[in-house]
Short mmCIF file of C-alpha atoms and ligand atoms in Angstrom, two decimals:
data_model
loop_
_atom_site.label_atom_id
_atom_site.label_comp_id
_atom_site.label_asym_id
_atom_site.label_seq_id
_atom_site.Cartn_x
_atom_site.Cartn_y
_atom_site.Cartn_z
CA MET B 1004 7.94 22.33 -17.78
CA LYS B 1005 5.60 20.37 -16.31
CA LYS B 1006 4.78 16.77 -15.56
CA ILE B 1007 2.88 14.66 -18.00
CA TYR B 1008 1.66 11.42 -16.70
CA GLU B 1009 0.43 8.47 -19.06
CA SER B 1010 -0.89 4.86 -19.34
CA THR B 1011 1.94 1.90 -19.16
CA ARG B 1012 0.14 0.72 -21.97
CA ASN B 1013 -0.19 3.57 -24.59
CA ARG B 1014 2.32 6.78 -24.79
CA ASN B 1015 -0.19 8.23 -26.95
CA GLN B 1016 -3.36 7.67 -22.88
CA LYS B 1017 -1.74 10.98 -21.05
CA ALA B 1018 -2.43 12.99 -18.19
CA ASP B 1019 -1.35 15.80 -15.60
CA ALA B 1020 -1.32 14.56 -12.02
CA THR B 1021 -4.15 16.38 -11.95
CA LYS B 1022 -5.52 13.79 -13.16
CA ALA B 1023 -4.07 11.11 -12.97
CA ILE B 1024 -5.01 11.18 -9.35
CA LEU B 1025 -9.02 11.90 -10.23
CA GLN B 1026 -8.91 9.28 -12.57
CA GLY B 1027 -7.00 6.84 -10.27
CA LEU B 1028 -6.44 4.30 -13.37
CA SER B 1029 -6.45 5.32 -17.52
CA ASP B 1030 -9.76 4.47 -19.09
CA ASP B 1031 -7.26 1.72 -20.91
CA GLY B 1032 -6.56 -0.09 -17.85
CA GLY B 1033 -2.99 0.64 -18.07
CA LEU B 1034 -1.91 3.17 -14.21
CA PHE B 1035 -0.40 6.21 -15.02
CA VAL B 1036 3.71 6.91 -14.20
CA VAL B 1037 6.10 9.45 -15.26
CA ARG B 1038 7.95 8.72 -18.24
CA ASP B 1039 10.94 11.04 -17.34
CA ILE B 1040 11.24 9.41 -13.74
CA GLU B 1041 15.08 10.29 -13.52
CA GLN B 1042 13.77 14.18 -14.33
CA CYS B 1043 12.42 14.37 -10.57
CA SER B 1044 16.16 14.31 -9.56
CA TYR B 1045 16.13 15.23 -5.18
CA ASP B 1046 18.81 16.74 -3.71
CA ILE B 1047 19.60 14.25 -0.54
CA THR B 1048 22.54 16.28 1.03
CA LYS B 1049 20.50 18.59 3.45
CA LEU B 1050 18.56 15.75 4.09
CA LYS B 1051 19.93 15.56 7.98
CA ASP B 1052 18.08 18.45 9.09
CA LYS B 1053 15.06 17.77 7.60
CA ASP B 1054 11.76 16.36 9.63
CA TYR B 1055 8.83 14.25 7.64
CA SER B 1056 6.45 17.21 6.40
CA THR B 1057 9.44 19.70 4.54
CA ILE B 1058 10.54 15.88 2.75
CA ALA B 1059 6.70 15.31 1.61
CA GLU B 1060 6.34 18.96 0.96
CA GLU B 1061 9.05 18.59 -1.80
CA ILE B 1062 8.61 15.14 -2.52
CA LEU B 1063 5.02 15.91 -4.07
CA ALA B 1064 6.06 18.76 -5.10
CA LEU B 1065 9.35 16.74 -8.11
CA PHE B 1066 5.52 14.78 -8.59
CA PHE B 1067 1.93 17.09 -9.22
CA ASP B 1068 3.64 20.26 -10.56
CA ASP B 1069 0.71 21.69 -11.26
CA PHE B 1070 -0.43 21.72 -7.54
CA SER B 1071 0.85 25.66 -6.29
CA LYS B 1072 3.45 24.85 -3.34
CA GLU B 1073 0.69 26.28 -0.61
CA GLU B 1074 -1.90 22.95 -1.83
CA ILE B 1075 1.08 20.65 -1.53
CA LYS B 1076 1.97 22.28 2.55
CA ASP B 1077 -1.96 22.60 3.36
CA CYS B 1078 -2.01 18.80 1.61
CA VAL B 1079 0.27 17.73 4.63
CA GLN B 1080 -1.08 19.57 6.88
CA GLN B 1081 -4.35 17.94 6.95
CA ALA B 1082 -3.53 14.50 6.14
CA TYR B 1083 -0.70 14.49 9.06
CA LEU B 1084 -1.27 16.92 11.56
CA GLY B 1085 -2.12 15.09 14.45
CA LYS B 1086 -3.78 12.17 12.81
CA PHE B 1087 -0.65 9.89 13.80
CA GLU B 1088 0.60 8.65 17.11
CA LYS B 1089 3.78 10.72 17.37
CA ASP B 1090 5.07 13.54 15.78
CA GLU B 1091 8.00 11.96 14.09
CA ILE B 1092 4.84 10.18 12.25
CA THR B 1093 6.98 7.14 10.89
CA PRO B 1094 9.91 7.13 13.54
CA ILE B 1095 12.20 4.30 13.12
CA ILE B 1096 13.86 1.51 15.55
CA PRO B 1097 17.33 0.55 15.98
CA LEU B 1098 17.15 -3.98 16.77
CA HIS B 1099 19.49 -6.13 16.40
CA ASP B 1100 19.32 -6.98 13.49
CA ALA B 1101 18.00 -4.49 11.50
CA TYR B 1102 16.14 -1.18 11.60
CA VAL B 1103 12.21 -1.27 12.03
CA LEU B 1104 10.50 1.50 10.35
CA GLU B 1105 7.39 1.84 11.42
CA LEU B 1106 5.02 2.38 9.57
CA PHE B 1107 1.29 1.92 11.72
CA ARG B 1108 0.99 5.12 13.98
CA GLY B 1109 -1.50 6.43 11.95
CA PRO B 1110 -5.68 6.65 12.92
CA THR B 1111 -5.72 2.45 11.93
CA SER B 1112 -2.42 1.06 12.60
CA ALA B 1113 -1.69 -0.59 9.09
CA PHE B 1114 0.75 1.48 6.78
CA LYS B 1115 -1.51 2.61 4.36
CA ASP B 1116 -2.73 5.27 6.24
CA VAL B 1117 0.28 6.90 5.21
CA GLY B 1118 -0.33 6.55 1.03
CA LEU B 1119 -4.49 7.45 1.66
CA GLN B 1120 -4.84 9.79 3.65
CA MET B 1121 -2.62 11.97 1.62
CA LEU B 1122 -4.76 11.02 -0.91
CA SER B 1123 -8.15 11.86 -0.58
CA GLN B 1124 -6.66 15.28 0.60
CA LEU B 1125 -5.10 15.38 -3.17
CA THR B 1126 -8.08 14.81 -3.64
CA SER B 1127 -10.32 17.01 -2.49
CA SER B 1128 -7.64 19.44 -3.51
CA ALA B 1129 -8.08 19.04 -7.61
CA LEU B 1130 -11.85 18.40 -7.26
CA TYR B 1131 -11.88 21.77 -5.47
CA LYS B 1132 -8.50 23.59 -8.81
CA THR B 1133 -10.85 21.23 -11.65
CA LYS B 1134 -13.94 23.38 -10.53
CA ALA B 1135 -15.42 20.26 -10.96
CA ASP B 1136 -19.13 19.90 -10.85
CA TYR B 1137 -19.31 16.38 -9.99
CA ASP B 1138 -18.57 13.77 -7.42
CA VAL B 1139 -15.59 11.57 -7.09
CA LEU B 1140 -16.92 7.45 -6.38
CA ILE B 1141 -13.88 5.08 -5.16
CA LEU B 1142 -14.53 2.63 -5.44
CA THR B 1143 -11.72 0.14 -3.32
CA ALA B 1144 -11.38 -3.64 -3.35
CA THR B 1145 -9.44 -4.47 0.34
CA SER B 1146 -7.83 -7.84 1.45
CA GLY B 1147 -8.00 -5.90 4.37
CA ASP B 1148 -6.16 -2.40 5.97
CA THR B 1149 -6.74 -0.18 2.09
CA GLY B 1150 -10.13 -0.93 3.54
CA LYS B 1151 -10.36 0.54 6.57
CA ALA B 1152 -8.05 3.00 5.67
CA ALA B 1153 -9.77 4.80 2.59
CA LEU B 1154 -12.34 4.87 4.64
CA GLU B 1155 -10.86 6.48 7.58
CA GLY B 1156 -9.39 8.91 4.17
CA PHE B 1157 -12.52 9.77 2.85
CA LYS B 1158 -14.99 10.15 5.51
CA ASP B 1159 -17.07 13.02 5.29
CA VAL B 1160 -14.65 14.35 2.47
CA GLU B 1161 -16.73 16.74 0.36
CA HIS B 1162 -17.84 16.17 -3.20
CA THR B 1163 -15.97 12.73 -2.41
CA LYS B 1164 -18.57 9.37 -2.15
CA ILE B 1165 -16.20 5.32 -0.59
CA ILE B 1166 -17.94 2.31 -1.31
CA VAL B 1167 -15.20 -0.93 0.08
CA PHE B 1168 -15.36 -4.21 -0.83
CA TYR B 1169 -13.69 -7.27 0.99
CA PRO B 1170 -12.93 -10.99 0.83
CA ASN B 1171 -15.34 -13.36 3.72
CA ASP B 1172 -13.33 -14.73 5.67
CA GLY B 1173 -10.35 -12.39 4.24
CA VAL B 1174 -9.93 -11.03 6.90
CA SER B 1175 -8.92 -10.46 10.21
CA LYS B 1176 -11.48 -9.85 12.55
CA VAL B 1177 -10.17 -6.85 13.92
CA GLN B 1178 -9.81 -5.64 10.50
CA GLU B 1179 -13.26 -6.62 10.12
CA THR B 1180 -15.05 -4.80 12.79
CA GLN B 1181 -12.46 -1.82 11.86
CA MET B 1182 -15.29 -1.49 9.13
CA LYS B 1183 -18.12 -2.74 10.09
CA THR B 1184 -18.26 0.23 12.44
CA GLN B 1185 -17.38 2.41 10.31
CA THR B 1186 -19.17 6.61 10.44
CA GLY B 1187 -19.00 8.38 8.09
CA LYS B 1188 -22.30 9.99 5.46
CA ASN B 1189 -20.53 9.25 2.17
CA LEU B 1190 -19.72 5.36 2.66
CA LYS B 1191 -20.61 1.53 1.93
CA VAL B 1192 -18.49 -1.46 3.74
CA CYS B 1193 -19.29 -4.41 1.83
CA ALA B 1194 -18.05 -8.12 2.19
CA ILE B 1195 -18.25 -10.47 -1.37
CA ASN B 1196 -18.08 -13.83 -1.80
CA GLY B 1197 -15.02 -14.21 -2.97
CA ASN B 1198 -11.13 -14.00 -2.49
CA PHE B 1199 -8.73 -10.38 -2.87
CA ASP B 1200 -8.47 -10.92 -6.59
CA ASP B 1201 -11.99 -11.78 -7.18
CA ALA B 1202 -12.53 -8.02 -5.22
CA GLN B 1203 -9.91 -6.59 -7.63
CA THR B 1204 -10.32 -8.08 -10.72
CA ALA B 1205 -14.17 -6.79 -10.56
CA ILE B 1206 -13.42 -4.04 -9.52
CA LYS B 1207 -11.06 -3.66 -12.12
CA GLN B 1208 -13.05 -4.92 -15.19
CA LEU B 1209 -15.98 -1.79 -13.42
CA PHE B 1210 -13.10 0.86 -14.63
CA VAL B 1211 -13.24 0.19 -18.03
CA ASP B 1212 -16.78 -0.80 -18.33
CA GLN B 1213 -18.59 2.34 -20.56
CA GLU B 1214 -21.91 1.39 -19.96
CA PHE B 1215 -21.83 1.89 -15.83
CA LYS B 1216 -19.87 5.12 -16.66
CA ALA B 1217 -22.25 6.57 -17.97
CA THR B 1218 -24.89 5.60 -15.98
CA LEU B 1219 -22.96 7.08 -13.11
CA ALA B 1220 -22.58 10.25 -15.46
CA LYS B 1221 -25.80 10.88 -15.14
CA GLN B 1222 -25.62 11.24 -12.05
CA ASN B 1223 -22.97 13.68 -11.70
CA ILE B 1224 -20.38 10.91 -10.67
CA LYS B 1225 -17.10 10.21 -11.94
CA LEU B 1226 -14.72 6.63 -10.40
CA SER B 1227 -11.36 6.54 -9.27
CA SER B 1228 -9.56 4.11 -7.12
CA ALA B 1229 -8.16 4.37 -4.14
CA ASN B 1230 -5.93 1.76 -4.15
CA SER B 1231 -2.33 1.60 -4.76
CA ILE B 1232 -2.55 1.75 -8.40
CA ASN B 1233 -3.83 5.80 -7.42
CA ILE B 1234 -0.50 7.43 -8.20
CA GLY B 1235 -1.43 10.29 -6.21
CA ARG B 1236 -1.63 7.68 -3.16
CA LEU B 1237 2.11 5.95 -4.25
CA VAL B 1238 4.03 9.00 -4.57
CA PRO B 1239 3.42 9.88 -0.56
CA GLN B 1240 5.52 6.37 0.29
CA ILE B 1241 8.41 7.81 -1.15
CA VAL B 1242 8.11 9.80 1.38
CA TYR B 1243 8.83 7.44 4.57
CA TYR B 1244 11.50 5.75 2.24
CA VAL B 1245 14.07 9.63 1.94
CA TYR B 1246 12.90 9.95 6.27
CA ALA B 1247 14.34 6.77 6.71
CA TYR B 1248 17.61 7.81 5.15
CA ALA B 1249 17.61 10.89 7.06
CA CYS B 1250 17.06 9.83 10.51
CA LEU B 1251 19.89 7.17 9.89
CA LEU B 1252 22.43 10.88 8.35
CA LYS B 1253 20.70 12.60 11.58
CA GLN B 1254 22.62 9.83 14.60
CA GLY B 1255 25.15 9.56 12.82
CA VAL B 1256 24.58 6.00 11.79
CA ILE B 1257 25.04 6.00 8.04
CA GLU B 1258 27.25 9.08 5.68
CA VAL B 1259 25.32 11.05 2.88
CA GLY B 1260 25.71 9.20 -0.04
CA GLU B 1261 26.21 5.22 1.23
CA GLU B 1262 23.69 2.81 0.03
CA VAL B 1263 21.06 0.86 2.35
CA ASN B 1264 18.46 -1.62 1.91
CA PHE B 1265 14.90 -2.00 2.13
CA ILE B 1266 13.63 -5.39 3.06
CA VAL B 1267 9.22 -4.76 2.62
CA PRO B 1268 6.62 -7.26 3.09
CA THR B 1269 4.92 -6.62 -0.33
CA GLY B 1270 1.64 -8.07 -1.85
CA ASN B 1271 0.00 -5.33 -4.42
CA PHE B 1272 3.57 -3.92 -4.99
CA GLY B 1273 3.54 -0.58 -3.98
CA ASP B 1274 5.42 0.28 -0.85
CA ILE B 1275 8.54 -1.65 -2.25
CA LEU B 1276 7.53 0.58 -5.76
CA ALA B 1277 7.99 3.62 -3.66
CA GLY B 1278 11.37 2.38 -2.75
CA TYR B 1279 12.03 1.96 -6.33
CA PHE B 1280 10.89 4.94 -7.34
CA ALA B 1281 12.86 6.72 -3.54
CA LYS B 1282 15.78 5.21 -5.48
CA GLN B 1283 15.91 6.98 -9.09
CA ILE B 1284 15.04 10.75 -8.13
CA GLY B 1285 18.13 10.27 -6.09
CA LEU B 1286 18.17 8.01 -2.91
CA PRO B 1287 21.40 5.30 -2.43
CA ILE B 1288 19.69 1.88 -2.43
CA HIS B 1289 21.30 -0.96 -3.12
CA LYS B 1290 19.05 -3.99 -2.49
CA LEU B 1291 14.59 -3.15 -2.16
CA VAL B 1292 14.36 -6.45 -0.85
CA CYS B 1293 10.54 -8.26 -1.68
CA ALA B 1294 9.49 -10.66 1.20
CA SER B 1295 6.40 -12.63 0.24
CA ASN B 1296 4.59 -14.91 1.93
CA ASP B 1297 3.54 -18.12 0.81
CA ASN B 1298 2.23 -17.20 -1.99
CA HIS B 1299 5.32 -16.41 -3.10
CA VAL B 1300 4.34 -15.51 -7.19
CA LEU B 1301 6.42 -12.32 -6.44
CA TYR B 1302 9.28 -14.22 -5.21
CA ASP B 1303 9.57 -16.38 -8.22
CA PHE B 1304 9.20 -13.80 -10.75
CA ILE B 1305 12.15 -11.94 -9.54
CA GLN B 1306 14.19 -15.35 -9.80
CA THR B 1307 13.16 -16.44 -12.98
CA GLY B 1308 11.37 -13.87 -15.05
CA ILE B 1309 8.27 -15.74 -15.10
CA TYR B 1310 4.94 -14.48 -13.55
CA ASP B 1311 2.70 -17.12 -13.67
CA ARG B 1312 -0.70 -16.16 -11.65
CA ARG B 1313 -1.88 -20.26 -11.51
CA ARG B 1314 -1.82 -21.87 -9.49
CA ASP B 1315 -3.70 -21.91 -5.51
CA PHE B 1316 -4.89 -18.81 -3.16
CA LEU B 1317 -3.39 -19.58 -0.31
CA LYS B 1318 -4.36 -18.15 3.53
CA THR B 1319 -1.53 -17.02 5.79
CA ILE B 1320 -1.20 -15.41 8.57
CA SER B 1321 -0.34 -12.08 6.83
CA PRO B 1322 -3.13 -11.50 5.00
CA SER B 1323 -2.50 -8.16 3.30
CA MET B 1324 -0.03 -11.02 1.51
CA ASP B 1325 -2.02 -12.36 -0.06
CA ILE B 1326 -2.09 -11.82 -3.71
CA LEU B 1327 -2.00 -13.02 -6.93
CA ILE B 1328 -1.88 -10.35 -9.11
CA SER B 1329 0.12 -7.85 -7.79
CA SER B 1330 -1.09 -4.82 -10.30
CA ASN B 1331 1.69 -2.11 -9.18
CA LEU B 1332 4.09 -4.73 -10.82
CA GLU B 1333 2.90 -3.25 -14.33
CA ARG B 1334 4.86 0.02 -14.06
CA LEU B 1335 8.26 -1.86 -13.39
CA LEU B 1336 7.68 -3.90 -15.48
CA TYR B 1337 6.63 -0.33 -18.09
CA TYR B 1338 10.67 0.57 -16.53
CA ALA B 1339 12.75 -1.65 -16.93
CA SER B 1340 11.38 -2.45 -20.50
CA GLY B 1341 12.40 1.01 -21.28
CA CYS B 1342 9.22 2.28 -21.51
CA ASP B 1343 8.18 -0.38 -24.12
CA ASN B 1344 3.85 0.92 -23.44
CA ALA B 1345 3.91 -1.91 -26.20
CA TYR B 1346 5.44 -4.67 -24.64
CA VAL B 1347 4.02 -3.52 -21.16
CA LYS B 1348 0.84 -4.23 -23.09
CA GLN B 1349 1.22 -7.42 -23.77
CA LEU B 1350 2.52 -9.11 -20.94
CA MET B 1351 -0.76 -7.71 -19.11
CA GLU B 1352 -3.21 -9.11 -21.55
CA ASP B 1353 -0.67 -12.81 -21.55
CA LEU B 1354 -1.83 -12.40 -17.98
CA SER B 1355 -5.10 -11.85 -18.65
CA ASN B 1356 -5.25 -14.88 -22.14
CA LYS B 1357 -2.62 -17.43 -20.26
CA GLY B 1358 -2.58 -17.24 -16.61
CA TYR B 1359 1.41 -16.18 -17.44
CA TYR B 1360 3.89 -14.24 -18.88
CA GLN B 1361 7.26 -13.79 -19.06
CA VAL B 1362 9.87 -10.58 -19.31
CA THR B 1363 13.41 -10.62 -22.24
CA ASP B 1364 16.74 -12.11 -20.10
CA ASP B 1365 17.45 -8.58 -20.45
CA VAL B 1366 14.13 -6.85 -18.56
CA LEU B 1367 14.64 -9.80 -15.67
CA LYS B 1368 18.32 -8.59 -15.22
CA THR B 1369 17.28 -4.43 -14.92
CA ILE B 1370 15.01 -5.67 -12.26
CA GLN B 1371 17.22 -8.19 -9.88
CA LYS B 1372 19.75 -5.39 -10.14
CA ASP B 1373 16.94 -3.22 -8.48
CA PHE B 1374 15.17 -6.31 -6.19
CA ALA B 1375 16.15 -9.15 -3.68
CA CYS B 1376 13.47 -11.02 -3.03
CA GLY B 1377 13.09 -14.05 -0.31
CA TYR B 1378 9.64 -15.68 0.99
CA ALA B 1379 8.72 -17.56 4.03
CA THR B 1380 5.97 -20.18 5.78
CA ASN B 1381 3.64 -19.60 8.05
CA ALA B 1382 5.73 -20.88 10.40
CA GLU B 1383 8.93 -19.55 9.93
CA THR B 1384 7.17 -16.37 10.04
CA GLU B 1385 6.00 -17.18 13.71
CA ASN B 1386 9.51 -18.39 14.33
CA THR B 1387 9.95 -15.18 14.05
CA ILE B 1388 8.05 -13.01 15.70
CA LYS B 1389 9.49 -15.24 18.85
CA ALA B 1390 12.76 -15.16 18.32
CA VAL B 1391 12.26 -11.47 17.87
CA TYR B 1392 10.00 -10.72 20.69
CA GLU B 1393 12.86 -12.86 22.61
CA LEU B 1394 16.50 -11.64 21.73
CA ASP B 1395 14.77 -7.45 21.59
CA ARG B 1396 11.61 -7.59 23.52
CA TYR B 1397 10.07 -6.00 20.29
CA VAL B 1398 6.53 -7.37 18.77
CA LEU B 1399 6.73 -7.76 15.27
CA ASP B 1400 3.53 -8.23 13.83
CA PRO B 1401 3.68 -11.28 11.05
CA HIS B 1402 3.41 -9.12 7.65
CA THR B 1403 6.85 -7.04 9.63
CA ALA B 1404 8.38 -10.51 10.71
CA VAL B 1405 7.89 -12.25 6.58
CA ALA B 1406 10.26 -9.50 6.32
CA TYR B 1407 12.49 -9.92 9.42
CA LYS B 1408 12.81 -13.60 8.12
CA VAL B 1409 13.62 -12.65 4.44
CA LEU B 1410 16.74 -10.72 5.96
CA LEU B 1411 17.90 -12.82 8.69
CA ASP B 1412 18.06 -15.73 5.94
CA ASP B 1413 20.21 -13.56 3.13
CA LYS B 1414 21.37 -11.11 5.88
CA ASP B 1415 23.48 -8.51 3.84
CA GLN B 1416 26.86 -6.88 7.01
CA GLU B 1417 27.99 -4.50 4.14
CA HIS B 1418 24.81 -2.38 4.25
CA LYS B 1419 22.47 -0.57 7.08
CA ASN B 1420 19.42 -2.59 6.92
CA ILE B 1421 15.65 -0.90 7.35
CA VAL B 1422 12.83 -3.47 7.54
CA LEU B 1423 9.07 -1.88 6.94
CA SER B 1424 6.60 -2.34 9.58
CA THR B 1425 3.61 -2.02 7.74
CA ALA B 1426 0.85 -3.45 10.92
CA SER B 1427 -0.02 -3.01 13.51
CA PRO B 1428 1.02 -6.25 15.98
CA TYR B 1429 -2.59 -5.47 18.09
CA LYS B 1430 -4.28 -5.94 14.46
CA PHE B 1431 -3.58 -9.42 14.15
CA THR B 1432 -3.40 -10.20 17.38
CA ASP B 1433 -4.58 -13.88 17.33
CA SER B 1434 -1.71 -15.12 14.91
CA VAL B 1435 1.07 -12.64 17.26
CA TYR B 1436 -0.09 -14.53 20.60
CA SER B 1437 -0.87 -17.24 19.56
CA ALA B 1438 3.40 -17.46 17.75
CA LEU B 1439 4.63 -16.47 21.48
CA TYR B 1440 2.53 -17.89 23.69
CA GLY B 1441 0.96 -20.40 22.22
CA LYS B 1442 -3.04 -21.12 20.42
CA VAL B 1443 -5.56 -20.27 22.72
CA GLU B 1444 -9.68 -20.03 22.32
CA ASP B 1445 -9.87 -16.63 23.42
CA ASP B 1446 -11.54 -14.15 21.01
CA GLU B 1447 -9.65 -11.56 19.69
CA PHE B 1448 -10.48 -8.74 22.18
CA SER B 1449 -9.67 -10.39 24.78
CA LEU B 1450 -6.54 -11.16 24.04
CA MET B 1451 -5.69 -8.16 22.96
CA LYS B 1452 -5.78 -7.15 26.45
CA LYS B 1453 -3.72 -10.42 27.26
CA LEU B 1454 -1.50 -9.43 24.97
CA HIS B 1455 -0.51 -6.18 26.51
CA GLN B 1456 -0.64 -6.78 29.96
CA LYS B 1457 2.37 -9.88 28.87
CA THR B 1458 4.23 -7.52 26.21
CA ASN B 1459 3.66 -4.13 27.80
CA VAL B 1460 3.26 -2.70 24.09
CA LYS B 1461 0.22 -0.42 23.98
CA ILE B 1462 -2.66 -1.11 21.94
CA PRO B 1463 -3.37 1.55 19.78
CA LYS B 1464 -6.17 4.26 21.18
CA ASN B 1465 -8.25 2.89 17.56
CA LEU B 1466 -8.07 -0.29 18.26
CA GLU B 1467 -8.61 -0.19 22.63
CA ASN B 1468 -12.54 -0.02 23.16
CA ILE B 1469 -13.17 -1.72 19.40
CA ASP B 1470 -15.78 -4.31 20.50
CA ARG B 1471 -17.86 -2.09 21.55
CA LEU B 1472 -18.42 0.12 19.10
CA GLU B 1473 -21.86 -1.05 17.40
CA ILE B 1474 -21.86 -2.61 13.75
CA VAL B 1475 -23.15 0.20 11.31
CA HIS B 1476 -22.68 -2.43 7.47
CA GLU B 1477 -23.52 -5.62 7.67
CA ASP B 1478 -24.13 -5.98 3.92
CA THR B 1479 -22.69 -9.23 1.72
CA ILE B 1480 -23.45 -9.57 -1.69
CA GLU B 1481 -22.34 -12.06 -4.68
CA LYS B 1482 -18.84 -11.53 -6.70
CA GLU B 1483 -20.76 -11.22 -9.67
CA ASP B 1484 -23.65 -8.41 -7.89
CA MET B 1485 -20.93 -5.72 -7.58
CA LYS B 1486 -22.05 -4.04 -10.43
CA LYS B 1487 -25.91 -3.79 -9.34
CA TYR B 1488 -24.74 -3.02 -4.95
CA VAL B 1489 -23.03 0.13 -6.41
CA LEU B 1490 -25.63 1.28 -8.88
CA ASP B 1491 -28.19 0.58 -5.74
CA LYS B 1492 -26.68 1.98 -2.84
CA VAL B 1493 -24.65 4.81 -4.53
CA LYS B 1494 -27.91 6.03 -4.52
CA GLU B 1495 -28.39 6.20 -0.62
CA ILE B 1496 -25.11 8.28 0.28
C1 PLP O 1064 -0.72 -3.65 2.39
C2 PLP O 1064 -0.49 -4.62 3.41
C3 PLP O 1064 1.18 -4.72 2.49
C4 PLP O 1064 1.64 -5.49 1.22
O1 PLP O 1064 1.91 -3.67 0.12
P1 PLP O 1064 1.62 -3.69 -1.02
O2 PLP O 1064 1.72 -1.64 -0.90
O3 PLP O 1064 0.10 -4.09 -1.11
O4 PLP O 1064 2.54 -3.92 -0.68
C5 PLP O 1064 1.85 -5.23 3.77
N1 PLP O 1064 1.73 -5.66 4.75
C6 PLP O 1064 0.58 -4.80 5.29
C7 PLP O 1064 0.56 -5.20 6.83
C8 PLP O 1064 -0.64 -4.16 4.52
O5 PLP O 1064 -1.39 -3.87 4.82
#
């Protein structure tokens, strides 16, 4: 039976997988979900003998059953083969207190490569399958890593165009340089004077702006999104949870059926939601631990059931998690409320009208069964980078360090703990270097070399000579002007 996706906010807004991937967001502003997710059940008993690609093919086939086996196999090969530093794709490293699952070995050194390399392949394949006579325009807001990973995923992919907006002064120097030097004929990169939430909110509005969409339609262009609200990006992320489990089975560290914990540095709630999906389809997970930084709106929510975005937006040393509106949480609300679309719609209206919502005690209890939470301040994050380096000679990036700190705060000794590592430390060299050796005034590029000399950790290839690449994108605009920018620039790409 073919899987039907529906909007979190309206059961009658339906799509098959192909449409859900091409469209990104439902017309009513809701997110696409499969109602009977338990029916996507995955057999974990034979995991021991499976490699990353095999697991990826099986998981994708479960959720995207309107793609043929060959199409999926092809997508997996195109997305991952030869594009990652290691054949394992996401290696798992044992440290004293936890296993670190390295998700950052892809072409831009961020975990977002895992989802976005696949999303571009799925998009391309879906366009081909449906014999589409239009181009897809990907609009993306980025807090740093998504932008580069999406650009790299979609660059020069036929019948796609991509425009990326990032908050001026809201991303690291390395991230900014990665984006400003992006090559490719079908793309634009633009800074906005505002924060990530401003950019994300503006893009969400464009997706429900019928006049805007009609203008694009006249040029044979349809909108889509590469943010983690796209199901085509989320599902590939389920794979590494299953793969991590397979690795521990292979190493004889756990037995089939034994529950493990995953500790996840969280922003938009995409990464951790993929873990929740993994659990729904049968992976034995005890707790998914949601780790926040000083913007701990999710921590507060999981503690109290009140989601309140009316607070100051703080800039931290883990900027990819500096988020106050966590889009993918909507999908969890949908499942935790027993697939109650009207209830989710009401909560989202409360959030947009009043700035907060409160879930019922039942929904909160359901969420707390699967999720634990914690947070780390900047100082705690820095101390953790230093402590783990001293103990294990392993260099954490600040996002991963947030998760590691949350693990150490309340370590569950009864289960194996797996910390998801979401970026190479070299993407945030400034913060990492100063945590290890104290603040220095060098630029980030010479610091990379210094960090390498001192720690002997290899600099990823794509970052090694980045300061010598040509800057090709220099646009900066006000946040109010994003719509105009898109309409102007889409003609050039
Ligand atoms: C995007 C990102 C996160 C947060 O992931 P979500 O899916 O938004 O929760 C964490 N760490 C890094 C380095 C990221 O780029």
